[in-house]
């Protein structure tokens, strides 16, 4: 089997170890003998972004979001094609925001999103920035599990039809709304940055299975030894005062 991953705006959208998510996907493929190709694309490079099994976009501050959004909008048709074709998407923070209706920054400037989903994001005031480690109870592809991550965003994402998780500690989509991220059967969008897949191997494998599904249908992945990864997750859950349940 082989897998084609596209990392969009690798040079601009990469905060708090987001690139670790790509490394984890690659390593977990290699350890199972799955050939994994990672391509990158950035502003103005003319790459056809359809035809990938998995599209990844990391987070970025308002500055970077402003730099890339027009280029992103110019790829709307190709991204829609990728969606229609069954590609999986993993979107973090600033990337998550730009697949919705819009992001309104602290000065009231509106950055138009791709509009693929109904959610929209408006910046909070400075006293309500969502910063720190976060623990959630997530549900994805019929599995329910605890996950941990790190968030740092002013954006408050509202009108999220299908959140990824319920917040146990931390903030998530809004300062105190109690829900985190957005999930469909193809898209996982979350505020949890680069610690997402390294500390939550279960999420990594669910994302990989989604990506492989496009060409190979439902596949079973050979289990890996995740002792260290699980320990990292459980350490953070415990530190946040959350009882480890799975
Ligand atoms: N600029 C956005 C916000 O603060 C996204 C930040 C991020 O990707 N960490 O909401």
JSON list of C-alpha atoms in Angstrom, two decimals, residues 43-158:
[
{"chain": "A", "resi": 43, "resn": "UNK", "atom": "CA", "xyz": [1.97, 30.31, -2.16]},
{"chain": "A", "resi": 44, "resn": "UNK", "atom": "CA", "xyz": [1.96, 30.47, -5.94]},
{"chain": "A", "resi": 45, "resn": "UNK", "atom": "CA", "xyz": [3.52, 27.10, -6.72]},
{"chain": "A", "resi": 46, "resn": "UNK", "atom": "CA", "xyz": [0.82, 25.88, -9.10]},
{"chain": "A", "resi": 47, "resn": "UNK", "atom": "CA", "xyz": [0.69, 22.36, -7.63]},
{"chain": "A", "resi": 48, "resn": "UNK", "atom": "CA", "xyz": [-2.53, 20.45, -8.25]},
{"chain": "A", "resi": 49, "resn": "UNK", "atom": "CA", "xyz": [-3.75, 19.79, -4.72]},
{"chain": "A", "resi": 50, "resn": "UNK", "atom": "CA", "xyz": [-6.41, 17.29, -5.73]},
{"chain": "A", "resi": 51, "resn": "UNK", "atom": "CA", "xyz": [-5.37, 13.66, -6.02]},
{"chain": "A", "resi": 52, "resn": "UNK", "atom": "CA", "xyz": [-3.98, 13.30, -2.48]},
{"chain": "A", "resi": 53, "resn": "UNK", "atom": "CA", "xyz": [-5.16, 10.80, 0.11]},
{"chain": "A", "resi": 54, "resn": "UNK", "atom": "CA", "xyz": [-4.61, 13.17, 3.01]},
{"chain": "A", "resi": 55, "resn": "UNK", "atom": "CA", "xyz": [-4.35, 16.95, 3.12]},
{"chain": "A", "resi": 56, "resn": "UNK", "atom": "CA", "xyz": [-2.77, 18.52, 6.18]},
{"chain": "A", "resi": 57, "resn": "UNK", "atom": "CA", "xyz": [-2.65, 22.17, 7.16]},
{"chain": "A", "resi": 58, "resn": "UNK", "atom": "CA", "xyz": [-1.14, 23.41, 10.40]},
{"chain": "A", "resi": 59, "resn": "UNK", "atom": "CA", "xyz": [-1.78, 26.51, 12.46]},
{"chain": "A", "resi": 60, "resn": "UNK", "atom": "CA", "xyz": [-0.56, 30.03, 11.90]},
{"chain": "A", "resi": 61, "resn": "UNK", "atom": "CA", "xyz": [-0.91, 33.38, 13.56]},
{"chain": "A", "resi": 62, "resn": "UNK", "atom": "CA", "xyz": [-3.11, 36.12, 12.04]},
{"chain": "A", "resi": 63, "resn": "UNK", "atom": "CA", "xyz": [-0.09, 37.38, 10.12]},
{"chain": "A", "resi": 64, "resn": "UNK", "atom": "CA", "xyz": [0.47, 34.10, 8.28]},
{"chain": "A", "resi": 65, "resn": "UNK", "atom": "CA", "xyz": [-3.25, 33.55, 7.74]},
{"chain": "A", "resi": 66, "resn": "UNK", "atom": "CA", "xyz": [-3.36, 36.93, 6.01]},
{"chain": "A", "resi": 67, "resn": "UNK", "atom": "CA", "xyz": [-0.41, 35.97, 3.84]},
{"chain": "A", "resi": 68, "resn": "UNK", "atom": "CA", "xyz": [-1.86, 32.70, 2.59]},
{"chain": "A", "resi": 69, "resn": "UNK", "atom": "CA", "xyz": [-5.63, 33.07, 2.41]},
{"chain": "A", "resi": 70, "resn": "UNK", "atom": "CA", "xyz": [-5.85, 34.42, -1.12]},
{"chain": "A", "resi": 71, "resn": "UNK", "atom": "CA", "xyz": [-3.68, 31.62, -2.43]},
{"chain": "A", "resi": 72, "resn": "UNK", "atom": "CA", "xyz": [-5.83, 29.16, -0.47]},
{"chain": "A", "resi": 73, "resn": "UNK", "atom": "CA", "xyz": [-9.01, 30.61, -2.00]},
{"chain": "A", "resi": 74, "resn": "UNK", "atom": "CA", "xyz": [-7.48, 30.24, -5.46]},
{"chain": "A", "resi": 75, "resn": "UNK", "atom": "CA", "xyz": [-7.29, 26.48, -4.77]},
{"chain": "A", "resi": 76, "resn": "UNK", "atom": "CA", "xyz": [-10.94, 26.17, -3.73]},
{"chain": "A", "resi": 77, "resn": "UNK", "atom": "CA", "xyz": [-12.01, 24.16, -6.77]},
{"chain": "A", "resi": 78, "resn": "UNK", "atom": "CA", "xyz": [-9.13, 21.69, -6.45]},
{"chain": "A", "resi": 79, "resn": "UNK", "atom": "CA", "xyz": [-9.76, 21.27, -2.73]},
{"chain": "A", "resi": 80, "resn": "UNK", "atom": "CA", "xyz": [-13.47, 20.72, -3.37]},
{"chain": "A", "resi": 81, "resn": "UNK", "atom": "CA", "xyz": [-12.43, 18.05, -5.89]},
{"chain": "A", "resi": 82, "resn": "UNK", "atom": "CA", "xyz": [-10.22, 16.42, -3.25]},
{"chain": "A", "resi": 83, "resn": "UNK", "atom": "CA", "xyz": [-13.17, 16.41, -0.83]},
{"chain": "A", "resi": 84, "resn": "UNK", "atom": "CA", "xyz": [-15.53, 14.96, -3.44]},
{"chain": "A", "resi": 85, "resn": "UNK", "atom": "CA", "xyz": [-12.87, 12.36, -4.25]},
{"chain": "A", "resi": 86, "resn": "UNK", "atom": "CA", "xyz": [-12.86, 11.10, -0.65]},
{"chain": "A", "resi": 87, "resn": "UNK", "atom": "CA", "xyz": [-9.58, 12.58, 0.61]},
{"chain": "A", "resi": 88, "resn": "UNK", "atom": "CA", "xyz": [-9.06, 12.88, 4.36]},
{"chain": "A", "resi": 89, "resn": "UNK", "atom": "CA", "xyz": [-8.25, 16.29, 5.86]},
{"chain": "A", "resi": 90, "resn": "UNK", "atom": "CA", "xyz": [-6.40, 17.13, 9.06]},
{"chain": "A", "resi": 91, "resn": "UNK", "atom": "CA", "xyz": [-6.59, 20.83, 9.87]},
{"chain": "A", "resi": 92, "resn": "UNK", "atom": "CA", "xyz": [-5.08, 22.57, 12.87]},
{"chain": "A", "resi": 93, "resn": "UNK", "atom": "CA", "xyz": [-6.07, 25.90, 14.41]},
{"chain": "A", "resi": 94, "resn": "UNK", "atom": "CA", "xyz": [-5.44, 28.61, 11.76]},
{"chain": "A", "resi": 95, "resn": "UNK", "atom": "CA", "xyz": [-5.94, 25.93, 9.09]},
{"chain": "A", "resi": 96, "resn": "UNK", "atom": "CA", "xyz": [-9.17, 24.79, 10.77]},
{"chain": "A", "resi": 97, "resn": "UNK", "atom": "CA", "xyz": [-10.47, 28.37, 10.78]},
{"chain": "A", "resi": 98, "resn": "UNK", "atom": "CA", "xyz": [-9.80, 28.96, 7.08]},
{"chain": "A", "resi": 99, "resn": "UNK", "atom": "CA", "xyz": [-11.94, 26.02, 5.95]},
{"chain": "A", "resi": 100, "resn": "UNK", "atom": "CA", "xyz": [-14.99, 27.68, 7.53]},
{"chain": "A", "resi": 101, "resn": "UNK", "atom": "CA", "xyz": [-16.83, 30.85, 6.57]},
{"chain": "A", "resi": 102, "resn": "UNK", "atom": "CA", "xyz": [-14.37, 33.47, 7.80]},
{"chain": "A", "resi": 103, "resn": "UNK", "atom": "CA", "xyz": [-11.93, 34.56, 10.49]},
{"chain": "A", "resi": 104, "resn": "UNK", "atom": "CA", "xyz": [-12.43, 38.03, 12.00]},
{"chain": "A", "resi": 105, "resn": "UNK", "atom": "CA", "xyz": [-9.30, 39.24, 13.76]},
{"chain": "A", "resi": 106, "resn": "UNK", "atom": "CA", "xyz": [-9.02, 41.49, 16.80]},
{"chain": "A", "resi": 107, "resn": "UNK", "atom": "CA", "xyz": [-9.04, 44.64, 14.67]},
{"chain": "A", "resi": 108, "resn": "UNK", "atom": "CA", "xyz": [-12.24, 43.58, 12.91]},
{"chain": "A", "resi": 109, "resn": "UNK", "atom": "CA", "xyz": [-10.50, 42.63, 9.67]},
{"chain": "A", "resi": 110, "resn": "UNK", "atom": "CA", "xyz": [-12.22, 39.73, 7.94]},
{"chain": "A", "resi": 111, "resn": "UNK", "atom": "CA", "xyz": [-10.18, 36.97, 6.35]},
{"chain": "A", "resi": 112, "resn": "UNK", "atom": "CA", "xyz": [-12.46, 35.04, 4.00]},
{"chain": "A", "resi": 113, "resn": "UNK", "atom": "CA", "xyz": [-12.47, 31.26, 4.43]},
{"chain": "A", "resi": 114, "resn": "UNK", "atom": "CA", "xyz": [-13.07, 28.52, 1.88]},
{"chain": "A", "resi": 115, "resn": "UNK", "atom": "CA", "xyz": [-16.65, 28.27, 3.13]},
{"chain": "A", "resi": 116, "resn": "UNK", "atom": "CA", "xyz": [-16.75, 24.47, 2.95]},
{"chain": "A", "resi": 117, "resn": "UNK", "atom": "CA", "xyz": [-18.40, 24.32, 6.37]},
{"chain": "A", "resi": 118, "resn": "UNK", "atom": "CA", "xyz": [-20.86, 26.52, 8.27]},
{"chain": "A", "resi": 119, "resn": "UNK", "atom": "CA", "xyz": [-18.66, 27.41, 11.21]},
{"chain": "A", "resi": 120, "resn": "UNK", "atom": "CA", "xyz": [-17.08, 30.86, 11.51]},
{"chain": "A", "resi": 121, "resn": "UNK", "atom": "CA", "xyz": [-14.44, 32.35, 13.81]},
{"chain": "A", "resi": 122, "resn": "UNK", "atom": "CA", "xyz": [-14.24, 35.70, 15.54]},
{"chain": "A", "resi": 123, "resn": "UNK", "atom": "CA", "xyz": [-11.40, 36.81, 17.75]},
{"chain": "A", "resi": 124, "resn": "UNK", "atom": "CA", "xyz": [-11.97, 37.18, 21.48]},
{"chain": "A", "resi": 125, "resn": "UNK", "atom": "CA", "xyz": [-10.72, 40.12, 23.50]},
{"chain": "A", "resi": 126, "resn": "UNK", "atom": "CA", "xyz": [-7.21, 39.80, 24.93]},
{"chain": "A", "resi": 127, "resn": "UNK", "atom": "CA", "xyz": [-8.50, 38.57, 28.30]},
{"chain": "A", "resi": 128, "resn": "UNK", "atom": "CA", "xyz": [-10.16, 35.55, 26.73]},
{"chain": "A", "resi": 129, "resn": "UNK", "atom": "CA", "xyz": [-7.42, 34.04, 24.64]},
{"chain": "A", "resi": 130, "resn": "UNK", "atom": "CA", "xyz": [-7.45, 30.24, 24.86]},
{"chain": "A", "resi": 131, "resn": "UNK", "atom": "CA", "xyz": [-3.96, 29.16, 25.88]},
{"chain": "A", "resi": 132, "resn": "UNK", "atom": "CA", "xyz": [-2.54, 26.02, 27.43]},
{"chain": "A", "resi": 133, "resn": "UNK", "atom": "CA", "xyz": [-2.75, 22.27, 27.63]},
{"chain": "A", "resi": 134, "resn": "UNK", "atom": "CA", "xyz": [-6.14, 20.77, 26.92]},
{"chain": "A", "resi": 135, "resn": "UNK", "atom": "CA", "xyz": [-7.78, 17.43, 27.65]},
{"chain": "A", "resi": 136, "resn": "UNK", "atom": "CA", "xyz": [-10.86, 16.19, 25.83]},
{"chain": "A", "resi": 137, "resn": "UNK", "atom": "CA", "xyz": [-13.22, 13.28, 25.45]},
{"chain": "A", "resi": 138, "resn": "UNK", "atom": "CA", "xyz": [-13.36, 12.76, 21.70]},
{"chain": "A", "resi": 139, "resn": "UNK", "atom": "CA", "xyz": [-15.56, 10.77, 19.35]},
{"chain": "A", "resi": 140, "resn": "UNK", "atom": "CA", "xyz": [-14.46, 9.83, 15.85]},
{"chain": "A", "resi": 141, "resn": "UNK", "atom": "CA", "xyz": [-15.39, 7.02, 13.47]},
{"chain": "A", "resi": 142, "resn": "UNK", "atom": "CA", "xyz": [-17.39, 5.24, 16.13]},
{"chain": "A", "resi": 143, "resn": "UNK", "atom": "CA", "xyz": [-14.62, 5.33, 18.74]},
{"chain": "A", "resi": 144, "resn": "UNK", "atom": "CA", "xyz": [-14.74, 7.31, 21.98]},
{"chain": "A", "resi": 145, "resn": "UNK", "atom": "CA", "xyz": [-11.47, 8.14, 23.73]},
{"chain": "A", "resi": 146, "resn": "UNK", "atom": "CA", "xyz": [-9.55, 10.72, 25.74]},
{"chain": "A", "resi": 147, "resn": "UNK", "atom": "CA", "xyz": [-7.02, 12.96, 23.99]},
{"chain": "A", "resi": 148, "resn": "UNK", "atom": "CA", "xyz": [-4.66, 15.73, 25.00]},
{"chain": "A", "resi": 149, "resn": "UNK", "atom": "CA", "xyz": [-3.19, 18.69, 23.17]},
{"chain": "A", "resi": 150, "resn": "UNK", "atom": "CA", "xyz": [-1.94, 22.24, 23.34]},
{"chain": "A", "resi": 151, "resn": "UNK", "atom": "CA", "xyz": [-3.96, 25.26, 22.20]},
{"chain": "A", "resi": 152, "resn": "UNK", "atom": "CA", "xyz": [-3.19, 28.94, 21.72]},
{"chain": "A", "resi": 153, "resn": "UNK", "atom": "CA", "xyz": [-5.81, 30.97, 19.86]},
{"chain": "A", "resi": 154, "resn": "UNK", "atom": "CA", "xyz": [-7.85, 34.11, 20.15]},
{"chain": "A", "resi": 155, "resn": "UNK", "atom": "CA", "xyz": [-10.35, 32.88, 17.55]},
{"chain": "A", "resi": 156, "resn": "UNK", "atom": "CA", "xyz": [-13.68, 31.66, 18.89]},
{"chain": "A", "resi": 157, "resn": "UNK", "atom": "CA", "xyz": [-15.19, 29.18, 16.47]},
{"chain": "A", "resi": 158, "resn": "UNK", "atom": "CA", "xyz": [-18.97, 29.05, 16.51]}
]
